[in-house]
């Protein structure tokens, strides 16, 4: 009883920050933008780790339209859905995601050379 | 005094513009040297002496000499205000460009010749200059360890050989396996070490690409966050990698070896 009394008045919630972060752009949940070489000078861009709430297909549609490239959403057994785009679209994708407010800049990781 | 107080915020903006101007800067400095009447100069000389007590003796002496010599020349008191203001910018740039200017005994600090308050940045500069003069290894500009650029060969058309991979691993003091997994994960390819301990990677990569990735690797897994020294040890403690700095003893955890992997399908419809 007395412990309860002690605990109630503290307005400070030690988990507030963590919760806020989680609800934000997903704490530590980076969006990985990778590139992969194909044969010749072709390449493939993959976007992994977007939040599940987003409709991948809609994002993909806009990406395709924006960059004039084809692409697809791949279902990966471990990583969930991954967007694939043709060509090296890493810069484009990250700019797009930031501008559309889908991901914050800190949460995008661009991999590859 | 009040005027001079008001100048500084504006000066910040001017500073950017004034940096490229060399001749004007030089001129200003001379003017400042010229400007004061005799008694003020003496007062200033005293002041500089006080200021530089902690310094090595010779620069302050040089400064004094200049000050004494100065009144012989003509004095431009009317311009003093503006010049003093602009001199600050010039001097800032000067300090950045040429460290030896201090020893030459020009006007050493922007506040000399004026009686305004010191700005925090100026005092900070002064502290660092003194520190650099007296014990050069203490002041933050430690020479970075230079890594040799990666040597890259093409093996056939589809494979790339990273020749001095082992050397670089050694200079970084990292396990080659660790570096290799990172490189391969970043490039999204497969590869292996060959007989002469060179790294063979599938795909075409320019040396520049390797360099970029290695740079990222060094930032993430080699450089100490606290003191920026590359003198660190990477150790694995129950499944987690920790980076311990040998210089400052700081300890930080490091993202797990591989930053996830790519959902790599694309490459030709092989199977399915």
mmCIF file of C-alpha atoms in Angstrom:
data_model
loop_
_atom_site.group_PDB
_atom_site.id
_atom_site.type_symbol
_atom_site.label_atom_id
_atom_site.label_comp_id
_atom_site.label_asym_id
_atom_site.label_seq_id
_atom_site.Cartn_x
_atom_site.Cartn_y
_atom_site.Cartn_z
ATOM 1 C CA UNK A 1 0.000 0.000 0.000
ATOM 2 C CA UNK A 2 2.599 2.448 1.027
ATOM 3 C CA UNK A 3 4.666 1.558 -1.983
ATOM 4 C CA UNK A 4 1.770 2.323 -4.213
ATOM 5 C CA UNK A 5 1.459 5.719 -2.607
ATOM 6 C CA UNK A 6 5.058 6.368 -3.282
ATOM 7 C CA UNK A 7 4.867 5.347 -6.867
ATOM 8 C CA UNK A 8 1.810 7.188 -7.965
ATOM 9 C CA UNK A 9 2.975 10.774 -7.522
ATOM 10 C CA UNK A 10 6.008 10.376 -9.728
ATOM 11 C CA UNK A 11 5.000 11.885 -12.978
ATOM 12 C CA UNK A 12 8.193 10.699 -14.583
ATOM 13 C CA UNK A 13 7.713 7.690 -16.737
ATOM 14 C CA UNK A 14 11.025 6.015 -17.332
ATOM 15 C CA UNK A 15 9.702 4.303 -20.384
ATOM 16 C CA UNK A 16 8.176 7.334 -21.972
ATOM 17 C CA UNK A 17 11.138 7.978 -24.154
ATOM 18 C CA UNK A 18 11.464 4.434 -25.326
ATOM 19 C CA UNK A 19 7.795 4.229 -26.110
ATOM 20 C CA UNK A 20 7.856 7.467 -27.978
ATOM 21 C CA UNK A 21 10.745 6.269 -30.021
ATOM 22 C CA UNK A 22 8.999 3.075 -30.829
ATOM 23 C CA UNK A 23 5.917 4.836 -31.995
ATOM 24 C CA UNK A 24 8.027 7.186 -34.037
ATOM 25 C CA UNK A 25 9.863 6.026 -37.069
ATOM 26 C CA UNK A 26 10.720 2.827 -35.295
ATOM 27 C CA UNK A 27 13.674 3.160 -32.983
ATOM 28 C CA UNK A 28 16.763 1.637 -34.508
ATOM 29 C CA UNK A 29 14.615 0.273 -37.237
ATOM 30 C CA UNK A 30 16.666 1.376 -40.128
ATOM 31 C CA UNK A 31 15.445 1.333 -43.637
ATOM 32 C CA UNK A 32 18.177 -0.284 -45.608
ATOM 33 C CA UNK A 33 18.668 0.766 -49.153
ATOM 34 C CA UNK A 34 21.019 -1.558 -50.938
ATOM 35 C CA UNK A 35 22.402 -2.058 -54.327
ATOM 36 C CA UNK A 36 23.214 -5.222 -56.033
ATOM 37 C CA UNK A 37 25.120 -5.791 -59.203
ATOM 38 C CA UNK A 38 23.669 -7.749 -61.984
ATOM 39 C CA UNK A 39 25.263 -8.766 -65.183
ATOM 40 C CA UNK A 40 26.920 -6.055 -67.174
ATOM 41 C CA UNK A 41 26.327 -2.612 -65.856
ATOM 42 C CA UNK A 42 22.909 -3.393 -64.626
ATOM 43 C CA UNK A 43 22.016 -3.184 -61.036
ATOM 44 C CA UNK A 44 19.173 -3.596 -58.650
ATOM 45 C CA UNK A 45 18.116 -1.481 -55.716
ATOM 46 C CA UNK A 46 16.397 -2.998 -52.740
ATOM 47 C CA UNK A 47 14.556 -1.192 -50.015
ATOM 48 C CA UNK A 48 14.129 -3.155 -46.869
ATOM 49 C CA UNK A 49 12.662 -2.339 -43.498
ATOM 50 C CA UNK A 50 9.886 0.072 -44.275
ATOM 51 C CA UNK A 51 7.192 0.064 -41.670
ATOM 52 C CA UNK A 52 4.601 -2.593 -42.066
ATOM 53 C CA UNK A 53 1.747 -0.131 -41.981
ATOM 54 C CA UNK A 54 2.672 1.332 -45.297
ATOM 55 C CA UNK A 55 1.189 -0.054 -48.393
ATOM 56 C CA UNK A 56 4.193 -1.310 -50.220
ATOM 57 C CA UNK A 57 2.406 -1.510 -53.489
ATOM 58 C CA UNK A 58 1.412 2.121 -53.399
ATOM 59 C CA UNK A 59 4.891 3.225 -52.528
ATOM 60 C CA UNK A 60 6.266 1.056 -55.265
ATOM 61 C CA UNK A 61 3.891 2.510 -57.761
ATOM 62 C CA UNK A 62 5.039 6.015 -56.956
ATOM 63 C CA UNK A 63 8.653 5.012 -57.005
ATOM 64 C CA UNK A 64 8.296 3.428 -60.367
ATOM 65 C CA UNK A 65 6.515 6.416 -61.748
ATOM 66 C CA UNK A 66 9.003 8.810 -60.270
ATOM 67 C CA UNK A 67 12.169 7.128 -61.419
ATOM 68 C CA UNK A 68 10.836 5.621 -64.611
ATOM 69 C CA UNK A 69 11.960 2.159 -63.738
ATOM 70 C CA UNK A 70 10.315 -1.103 -63.119
ATOM 71 C CA UNK A 71 10.162 -2.731 -59.770
ATOM 72 C CA UNK A 72 8.424 -5.228 -57.628
ATOM 73 C CA UNK A 73 7.600 -6.121 -54.073
ATOM 74 C CA UNK A 74 9.259 -9.308 -53.014
ATOM 75 C CA UNK A 75 8.052 -11.385 -50.133
ATOM 76 C CA UNK A 76 11.033 -12.606 -48.184
ATOM 77 C CA UNK A 77 10.561 -15.319 -45.578
ATOM 78 C CA UNK A 78 12.766 -13.552 -43.017
ATOM 79 C CA UNK A 79 12.670 -9.909 -43.835
ATOM 80 C CA UNK A 80 9.089 -9.520 -44.862
ATOM 81 C CA UNK A 81 8.400 -7.438 -47.867
ATOM 82 C CA UNK A 82 11.187 -5.852 -49.802
ATOM 83 C CA UNK A 83 10.886 -3.383 -52.624
ATOM 84 C CA UNK A 84 13.080 -4.005 -55.610
ATOM 85 C CA UNK A 85 13.791 -1.476 -58.257
ATOM 86 C CA UNK A 86 15.721 -1.679 -61.442
ATOM 87 C CA UNK A 87 18.874 0.306 -61.658
ATOM 88 C CA UNK A 88 20.859 2.218 -59.114
ATOM 89 C CA UNK A 89 18.128 4.234 -57.432
ATOM 90 C CA UNK A 90 19.660 4.530 -54.015
ATOM 91 C CA UNK A 91 19.911 8.305 -53.947
ATOM 92 C CA UNK A 92 16.553 8.680 -55.573
ATOM 93 C CA UNK A 93 14.859 6.329 -53.189
ATOM 94 C CA UNK A 94 16.275 7.898 -50.097
ATOM 95 C CA UNK A 95 15.354 11.364 -51.282
ATOM 96 C CA UNK A 96 11.904 10.225 -52.140
ATOM 97 C CA UNK A 97 11.323 8.528 -48.821
ATOM 98 C CA UNK A 98 12.532 11.531 -46.911
ATOM 99 C CA UNK A 99 10.481 13.971 -48.899
ATOM 100 C CA UNK A 100 7.368 11.932 -48.686
ATOM 101 C CA UNK A 101 7.862 11.826 -44.930
ATOM 102 C CA UNK A 102 7.837 8.081 -44.856
ATOM 103 C CA UNK A 103 11.162 7.775 -43.131
ATOM 104 C CA UNK A 104 13.379 10.206 -41.329
ATOM 105 C CA UNK A 105 16.779 10.847 -42.698
ATOM 106 C CA UNK A 106 18.530 9.315 -39.699
ATOM 107 C CA UNK A 107 16.727 6.082 -40.242
ATOM 108 C CA UNK A 108 17.851 5.488 -43.757
ATOM 109 C CA UNK A 109 20.989 3.517 -44.311
ATOM 110 C CA UNK A 110 22.412 3.406 -47.764
ATOM 111 C CA UNK A 111 24.608 0.434 -48.373
ATOM 112 C CA UNK A 112 26.864 -0.477 -51.174
ATOM 113 C CA UNK A 113 29.791 1.288 -52.659
ATOM 114 C CA UNK B 1 32.656 50.699 -26.743
ATOM 115 C CA UNK B 2 28.991 50.302 -27.279
ATOM 116 C CA UNK B 3 29.532 50.411 -31.010
ATOM 117 C CA UNK B 4 32.126 47.735 -30.855
ATOM 118 C CA UNK B 5 29.866 45.568 -28.810
ATOM 119 C CA UNK B 6 27.337 45.765 -31.527
ATOM 120 C CA UNK B 7 29.716 44.844 -34.272
ATOM 121 C CA UNK B 8 30.415 41.228 -33.456
ATOM 122 C CA UNK B 9 27.119 39.616 -34.484
ATOM 123 C CA UNK B 10 27.339 41.255 -37.871
ATOM 124 C CA UNK B 11 30.914 40.229 -38.187
ATOM 125 C CA UNK B 12 30.041 36.617 -38.137
ATOM 126 C CA UNK B 13 28.424 37.083 -41.496
ATOM 127 C CA UNK B 14 31.233 39.150 -42.814
ATOM 128 C CA UNK B 15 33.731 36.565 -41.843
ATOM 129 C CA UNK B 16 32.627 34.280 -44.604
ATOM 130 C CA UNK B 17 33.026 36.990 -47.161
ATOM 131 C CA UNK B 18 36.352 38.140 -45.945
ATOM 132 C CA UNK B 19 38.130 34.878 -45.882
ATOM 133 C CA UNK B 20 39.036 34.713 -49.547
ATOM 134 C CA UNK B 21 40.332 38.271 -49.587
ATOM 135 C CA UNK B 22 44.007 38.103 -49.053
ATOM 136 C CA UNK B 23 45.285 41.557 -49.875
ATOM 137 C CA UNK B 24 42.645 43.367 -47.896
ATOM 138 C CA UNK B 25 43.407 41.223 -44.915
ATOM 139 C CA UNK B 26 47.063 42.045 -45.027
ATOM 140 C CA UNK B 27 46.303 45.715 -45.260
ATOM 141 C CA UNK B 28 44.057 45.634 -42.301
ATOM 142 C CA UNK B 29 46.621 44.039 -40.171
ATOM 143 C CA UNK B 30 49.117 46.709 -40.956
ATOM 144 C CA UNK B 31 46.647 49.388 -40.166
ATOM 145 C CA UNK B 32 45.973 47.958 -36.810
ATOM 146 C CA UNK B 33 49.633 47.974 -36.111
ATOM 147 C CA UNK B 34 49.896 51.554 -37.139
ATOM 148 C CA UNK B 35 46.929 52.999 -35.524
ATOM 149 C CA UNK B 36 47.462 53.776 -31.835
ATOM 150 C CA UNK B 37 48.875 56.789 -30.126
ATOM 151 C CA UNK B 38 51.892 56.297 -27.921
ATOM 152 C CA UNK B 39 50.443 55.970 -24.457
ATOM 153 C CA UNK B 40 47.785 53.609 -25.551
ATOM 154 C CA UNK B 41 50.394 51.466 -27.166
ATOM 155 C CA UNK B 42 52.237 51.156 -23.935
ATOM 156 C CA UNK B 43 49.098 50.257 -22.149
ATOM 157 C CA UNK B 44 48.404 47.630 -24.737
ATOM 158 C CA UNK B 45 51.876 46.277 -24.486
ATOM 159 C CA UNK B 46 51.318 45.799 -20.810
ATOM 160 C CA UNK B 47 48.087 44.126 -21.529
ATOM 161 C CA UNK B 48 49.633 41.735 -23.982
ATOM 162 C CA UNK B 49 52.287 40.921 -21.477
ATOM 163 C CA UNK B 50 49.660 40.076 -18.962
ATOM 164 C CA UNK B 51 47.783 38.039 -21.457
ATOM 165 C CA UNK B 52 50.724 35.981 -22.489
ATOM 166 C CA UNK B 53 52.235 35.188 -19.162
ATOM 167 C CA UNK B 54 51.388 31.572 -19.542
ATOM 168 C CA UNK B 55 52.859 31.565 -23.008
ATOM 169 C CA UNK B 56 56.286 30.806 -24.204
ATOM 170 C CA UNK B 57 58.254 33.979 -23.599
ATOM 171 C CA UNK B 58 59.458 34.908 -27.029
ATOM 172 C CA UNK B 59 56.199 35.571 -28.842
ATOM 173 C CA UNK B 60 55.012 38.013 -26.244
ATOM 174 C CA UNK B 61 58.295 39.830 -26.445
ATOM 175 C CA UNK B 62 58.034 40.097 -30.145
ATOM 176 C CA UNK B 63 54.579 41.491 -29.779
ATOM 177 C CA UNK B 64 55.869 44.112 -27.385
ATOM 178 C CA UNK B 65 58.608 45.145 -29.689
ATOM 179 C CA UNK B 66 56.176 45.687 -32.470
ATOM 180 C CA UNK B 67 53.993 47.705 -30.252
ATOM 181 C CA UNK B 68 56.845 49.927 -29.223
ATOM 182 C CA UNK B 69 57.930 50.442 -32.773
ATOM 183 C CA UNK B 70 54.506 51.219 -33.947
ATOM 184 C CA UNK B 71 53.946 54.781 -32.742
ATOM 185 C CA UNK B 72 56.757 55.987 -34.933
ATOM 186 C CA UNK B 73 54.542 55.522 -37.914
ATOM 187 C CA UNK B 74 51.478 57.533 -38.697
ATOM 188 C CA UNK B 75 48.291 57.036 -36.808
ATOM 189 C CA UNK B 76 44.889 56.624 -38.298
ATOM 190 C CA UNK B 77 42.618 56.990 -35.357
ATOM 191 C CA UNK B 78 39.468 57.730 -37.248
ATOM 192 C CA UNK B 79 39.598 54.430 -39.083
ATOM 193 C CA UNK B 80 40.352 52.554 -35.974
ATOM 194 C CA UNK B 81 36.815 51.589 -35.167
ATOM 195 C CA UNK B 82 35.989 50.010 -38.449
ATOM 196 C CA UNK B 83 39.360 48.450 -38.870
ATOM 197 C CA UNK B 84 39.263 46.960 -35.456
ATOM 198 C CA UNK B 85 35.997 45.362 -36.318
ATOM 199 C CA UNK B 86 37.147 43.969 -39.598
ATOM 200 C CA UNK B 87 40.489 43.035 -38.247
ATOM 201 C CA UNK B 88 38.797 40.383 -36.239
ATOM 202 C CA UNK B 89 37.707 38.595 -39.351
ATOM 203 C CA UNK B 90 41.054 38.926 -40.981
ATOM 204 C CA UNK B 91 42.816 37.633 -37.979
ATOM 205 C CA UNK B 92 40.546 34.678 -37.664
ATOM 206 C CA UNK B 93 41.266 33.668 -41.177
ATOM 207 C CA UNK B 94 44.930 34.303 -40.658
ATOM 208 C CA UNK B 95 45.083 32.024 -37.691
ATOM 209 C CA UNK B 96 43.433 29.285 -39.596
ATOM 210 C CA UNK B 97 45.698 29.529 -42.557
ATOM 211 C CA UNK B 98 49.092 30.169 -41.127
ATOM 212 C CA UNK B 99 50.063 28.947 -37.735
ATOM 213 C CA UNK B 100 53.441 30.611 -37.860
ATOM 214 C CA UNK B 101 51.849 34.020 -37.884
ATOM 215 C CA UNK B 102 51.806 33.812 -34.141
ATOM 216 C CA UNK B 103 55.523 33.697 -33.873
ATOM 217 C CA UNK B 104 55.998 36.468 -36.370
ATOM 218 C CA UNK B 105 54.453 38.834 -33.903
ATOM 219 C CA UNK B 106 51.710 40.473 -35.843
ATOM 220 C CA UNK B 107 48.667 41.382 -33.909
ATOM 221 C CA UNK B 108 48.102 38.089 -32.270
ATOM 222 C CA UNK B 109 44.631 38.362 -30.969
ATOM 223 C CA UNK B 110 41.675 40.092 -32.455
ATOM 224 C CA UNK B 111 40.935 42.012 -29.331
ATOM 225 C CA UNK B 112 44.267 43.743 -29.265
ATOM 226 C CA UNK B 113 43.948 47.369 -30.083
ATOM 227 C CA UNK B 114 40.371 47.456 -28.949
ATOM 228 C CA UNK B 115 38.876 47.439 -25.533
ATOM 229 C CA UNK B 116 35.865 45.336 -26.258
ATOM 230 C CA UNK B 117 35.107 42.100 -24.492
ATOM 231 C CA UNK B 118 36.619 38.858 -25.686
ATOM 232 C CA UNK B 119 34.445 36.527 -27.610
ATOM 233 C CA UNK B 120 34.305 32.971 -26.463
ATOM 234 C CA UNK B 121 35.544 31.641 -29.788
ATOM 235 C CA UNK B 122 38.541 33.914 -29.741
ATOM 236 C CA UNK B 123 39.544 32.830 -26.297
ATOM 237 C CA UNK B 124 39.094 29.253 -27.369
ATOM 238 C CA UNK B 125 41.355 29.829 -30.347
ATOM 239 C CA UNK B 126 43.916 31.374 -28.093
ATOM 240 C CA UNK B 127 43.879 28.453 -25.717
ATOM 241 C CA UNK B 128 44.339 26.051 -28.567
ATOM 242 C CA UNK B 129 47.160 28.056 -30.051
ATOM 243 C CA UNK B 130 48.980 28.080 -26.763
ATOM 244 C CA UNK B 131 48.368 24.415 -26.343
ATOM 245 C CA UNK B 132 49.666 23.718 -29.807
ATOM 246 C CA UNK B 133 52.788 25.760 -29.276
ATOM 247 C CA UNK B 134 53.737 24.243 -25.992
ATOM 248 C CA UNK B 135 52.865 20.626 -26.495
ATOM 249 C CA UNK B 136 51.872 19.800 -30.029
ATOM 250 C CA UNK B 137 50.747 16.252 -29.385
ATOM 251 C CA UNK B 138 48.045 17.311 -26.952
ATOM 252 C CA UNK B 139 46.066 19.573 -29.217
ATOM 253 C CA UNK B 140 43.460 17.555 -31.032
ATOM 254 C CA UNK B 141 45.025 17.558 -34.504
ATOM 255 C CA UNK B 142 46.578 14.174 -34.186
ATOM 256 C CA UNK B 143 47.943 12.794 -37.399
ATOM 257 C CA UNK B 144 45.523 10.290 -38.713
ATOM 258 C CA UNK B 145 46.796 6.903 -39.506
ATOM 259 C CA UNK B 146 46.905 6.758 -43.230
ATOM 260 C CA UNK B 147 45.587 3.703 -44.929
ATOM 261 C CA UNK B 148 46.964 2.754 -48.230
ATOM 262 C CA UNK B 149 44.465 2.840 -51.044
ATOM 263 C CA UNK B 150 43.054 -0.531 -51.948
ATOM 264 C CA UNK B 151 44.676 -2.202 -54.909
ATOM 265 C CA UNK B 152 42.148 -3.853 -57.066
ATOM 266 C CA UNK B 153 42.560 -6.136 -60.031
ATOM 267 C CA UNK B 154 40.063 -7.651 -62.344
ATOM 268 C CA UNK B 155 40.045 -11.380 -62.578
ATOM 269 C CA UNK B 156 38.386 -12.318 -65.801
ATOM 270 C CA UNK B 157 35.439 -10.055 -66.368
ATOM 271 C CA UNK B 158 33.229 -10.930 -63.479
ATOM 272 C CA UNK B 159 35.490 -11.110 -60.497
ATOM 273 C CA UNK B 160 37.452 -8.511 -58.682
ATOM 274 C CA UNK B 161 40.547 -9.171 -56.630
ATOM 275 C CA UNK B 162 41.363 -7.009 -53.688
ATOM 276 C CA UNK B 163 45.107 -7.414 -53.479
ATOM 277 C CA UNK B 164 46.212 -5.675 -50.328
ATOM 278 C CA UNK B 165 43.261 -6.802 -48.307
ATOM 279 C CA UNK B 166 45.432 -8.436 -45.688
ATOM 280 C CA UNK B 167 47.619 -5.391 -45.308
ATOM 281 C CA UNK B 168 44.652 -3.209 -44.706
ATOM 282 C CA UNK B 169 43.243 -5.637 -42.173
ATOM 283 C CA UNK B 170 46.535 -5.536 -40.376
ATOM 284 C CA UNK B 171 46.714 -1.783 -40.317
ATOM 285 C CA UNK B 172 43.225 -1.698 -38.903
ATOM 286 C CA UNK B 173 43.972 -4.533 -36.472
ATOM 287 C CA UNK B 174 40.833 -6.361 -37.446
ATOM 288 C CA UNK B 175 40.146 -9.947 -38.246
ATOM 289 C CA UNK B 176 40.098 -10.455 -41.978
ATOM 290 C CA UNK B 177 36.938 -12.491 -41.611
ATOM 291 C CA UNK B 178 35.178 -9.638 -39.955
ATOM 292 C CA UNK B 179 36.236 -7.172 -42.591
ATOM 293 C CA UNK B 180 35.343 -9.610 -45.289
ATOM 294 C CA UNK B 181 31.838 -10.231 -44.023
ATOM 295 C CA UNK B 182 31.288 -6.542 -43.809
ATOM 296 C CA UNK B 183 32.579 -5.898 -47.291
ATOM 297 C CA UNK B 184 30.549 -8.681 -48.809
ATOM 298 C CA UNK B 185 27.419 -7.663 -46.964
ATOM 299 C CA UNK B 186 27.791 -4.106 -48.110
ATOM 300 C CA UNK B 187 28.465 -4.962 -51.685
ATOM 301 C CA UNK B 188 25.765 -7.547 -51.737
ATOM 302 C CA UNK B 189 27.898 -10.159 -53.391
ATOM 303 C CA UNK B 190 29.772 -13.257 -52.494
ATOM 304 C CA UNK B 191 33.482 -13.727 -52.323
ATOM 305 C CA UNK B 192 36.315 -15.513 -50.640
ATOM 306 C CA UNK B 193 39.952 -15.383 -49.751
ATOM 307 C CA UNK B 194 42.225 -16.991 -52.272
ATOM 308 C CA UNK B 195 45.561 -18.751 -51.871
ATOM 309 C CA UNK B 196 47.611 -15.604 -51.426
ATOM 310 C CA UNK B 197 45.164 -14.190 -48.938
ATOM 311 C CA UNK B 198 43.649 -11.862 -51.409
ATOM 312 C CA UNK B 199 39.988 -11.184 -51.408
ATOM 313 C CA UNK B 200 38.162 -12.296 -54.489
ATOM 314 C CA UNK B 201 34.777 -10.734 -54.933
ATOM 315 C CA UNK B 202 32.178 -11.552 -57.470
ATOM 316 C CA UNK B 203 31.188 -8.602 -59.571
ATOM 317 C CA UNK B 204 32.977 -5.575 -60.921
ATOM 318 C CA UNK B 205 34.093 -2.989 -58.475
ATOM 319 C CA UNK B 206 36.303 0.014 -58.786
ATOM 320 C CA UNK B 207 38.939 0.749 -56.153
ATOM 321 C CA UNK B 208 36.864 3.755 -55.220
ATOM 322 C CA UNK B 209 34.011 1.519 -54.239
ATOM 323 C CA UNK B 210 36.202 -0.485 -51.926
ATOM 324 C CA UNK B 211 37.529 2.673 -50.465
ATOM 325 C CA UNK B 212 34.085 3.984 -49.652
ATOM 326 C CA UNK B 213 33.076 0.802 -47.961
ATOM 327 C CA UNK B 214 36.294 0.539 -46.048
ATOM 328 C CA UNK B 215 35.853 4.071 -44.897
ATOM 329 C CA UNK B 216 32.457 3.192 -43.572
ATOM 330 C CA UNK B 217 33.877 0.130 -41.917
ATOM 331 C CA UNK B 218 36.550 2.151 -40.210
ATOM 332 C CA UNK B 219 34.044 4.664 -38.972
ATOM 333 C CA UNK B 220 31.810 2.032 -37.584
ATOM 334 C CA UNK B 221 34.132 -0.649 -36.313
ATOM 335 C CA UNK B 222 37.533 0.900 -35.839
ATOM 336 C CA UNK B 223 37.403 4.519 -34.826
ATOM 337 C CA UNK B 224 36.736 5.252 -31.173
ATOM 338 C CA UNK B 225 33.732 7.473 -30.719
ATOM 339 C CA UNK B 226 35.222 9.360 -27.855
ATOM 340 C CA UNK B 227 38.714 10.212 -28.979
ATOM 341 C CA UNK B 228 38.667 9.312 -32.674
ATOM 342 C CA UNK B 229 41.724 7.171 -32.354
ATOM 343 C CA UNK B 230 41.912 4.059 -34.476
ATOM 344 C CA UNK B 231 43.783 2.276 -31.741
ATOM 345 C CA UNK B 232 40.954 0.013 -30.701
ATOM 346 C CA UNK B 233 40.258 -3.605 -30.045
ATOM 347 C CA UNK B 234 37.176 -5.410 -31.196
ATOM 348 C CA UNK B 235 36.168 -8.229 -28.939
ATOM 349 C CA UNK B 236 33.244 -10.521 -28.783
ATOM 350 C CA UNK B 237 31.504 -10.928 -25.469
ATOM 351 C CA UNK B 238 28.676 -13.367 -25.391
ATOM 352 C CA UNK B 239 27.536 -12.837 -28.928
ATOM 353 C CA UNK B 240 27.924 -9.086 -28.876
ATOM 354 C CA UNK B 241 30.785 -7.175 -30.338
ATOM 355 C CA UNK B 242 32.402 -4.545 -28.227
ATOM 356 C CA UNK B 243 34.924 -1.975 -29.220
ATOM 357 C CA UNK B 244 37.444 -0.990 -26.616
ATOM 358 C CA UNK B 245 39.667 1.990 -27.133
ATOM 359 C CA UNK B 246 43.282 1.598 -26.180
ATOM 360 C CA UNK B 247 43.822 5.327 -25.924
ATOM 361 C CA UNK B 248 41.006 6.498 -23.731
ATOM 362 C CA UNK B 249 39.658 3.216 -22.445
ATOM 363 C CA UNK B 250 36.154 3.844 -23.622
ATOM 364 C CA UNK B 251 33.989 0.918 -24.387
ATOM 365 C CA UNK B 252 31.106 0.725 -26.743
ATOM 366 C CA UNK B 253 29.003 -1.906 -28.314
ATOM 367 C CA UNK B 254 28.998 -2.183 -32.028
ATOM 368 C CA UNK B 255 26.276 -3.209 -34.379
ATOM 369 C CA UNK B 256 26.289 -6.935 -34.990
ATOM 370 C CA UNK B 257 28.747 -8.114 -37.548
ATOM 371 C CA UNK B 258 26.551 -8.105 -40.535
ATOM 372 C CA UNK B 259 23.999 -5.441 -41.172
ATOM 373 C CA UNK B 260 21.303 -7.887 -42.154
ATOM 374 C CA UNK B 261 21.218 -9.216 -45.617
ATOM 375 C CA UNK B 262 19.629 -8.293 -48.802
ATOM 376 C CA UNK B 263 16.617 -10.035 -50.077
ATOM 377 C CA UNK B 264 18.616 -11.034 -53.040
ATOM 378 C CA UNK B 265 16.649 -12.624 -55.700
ATOM 379 C CA UNK B 266 16.931 -10.836 -58.983
ATOM 380 C CA UNK B 267 20.034 -12.390 -60.376
ATOM 381 C CA UNK B 268 18.656 -14.397 -63.225
ATOM 382 C CA UNK B 269 15.794 -16.627 -62.468
ATOM 383 C CA UNK B 270 17.888 -19.389 -61.043
ATOM 384 C CA UNK B 271 15.480 -21.966 -59.885
ATOM 385 C CA UNK B 272 11.949 -21.421 -58.637
#
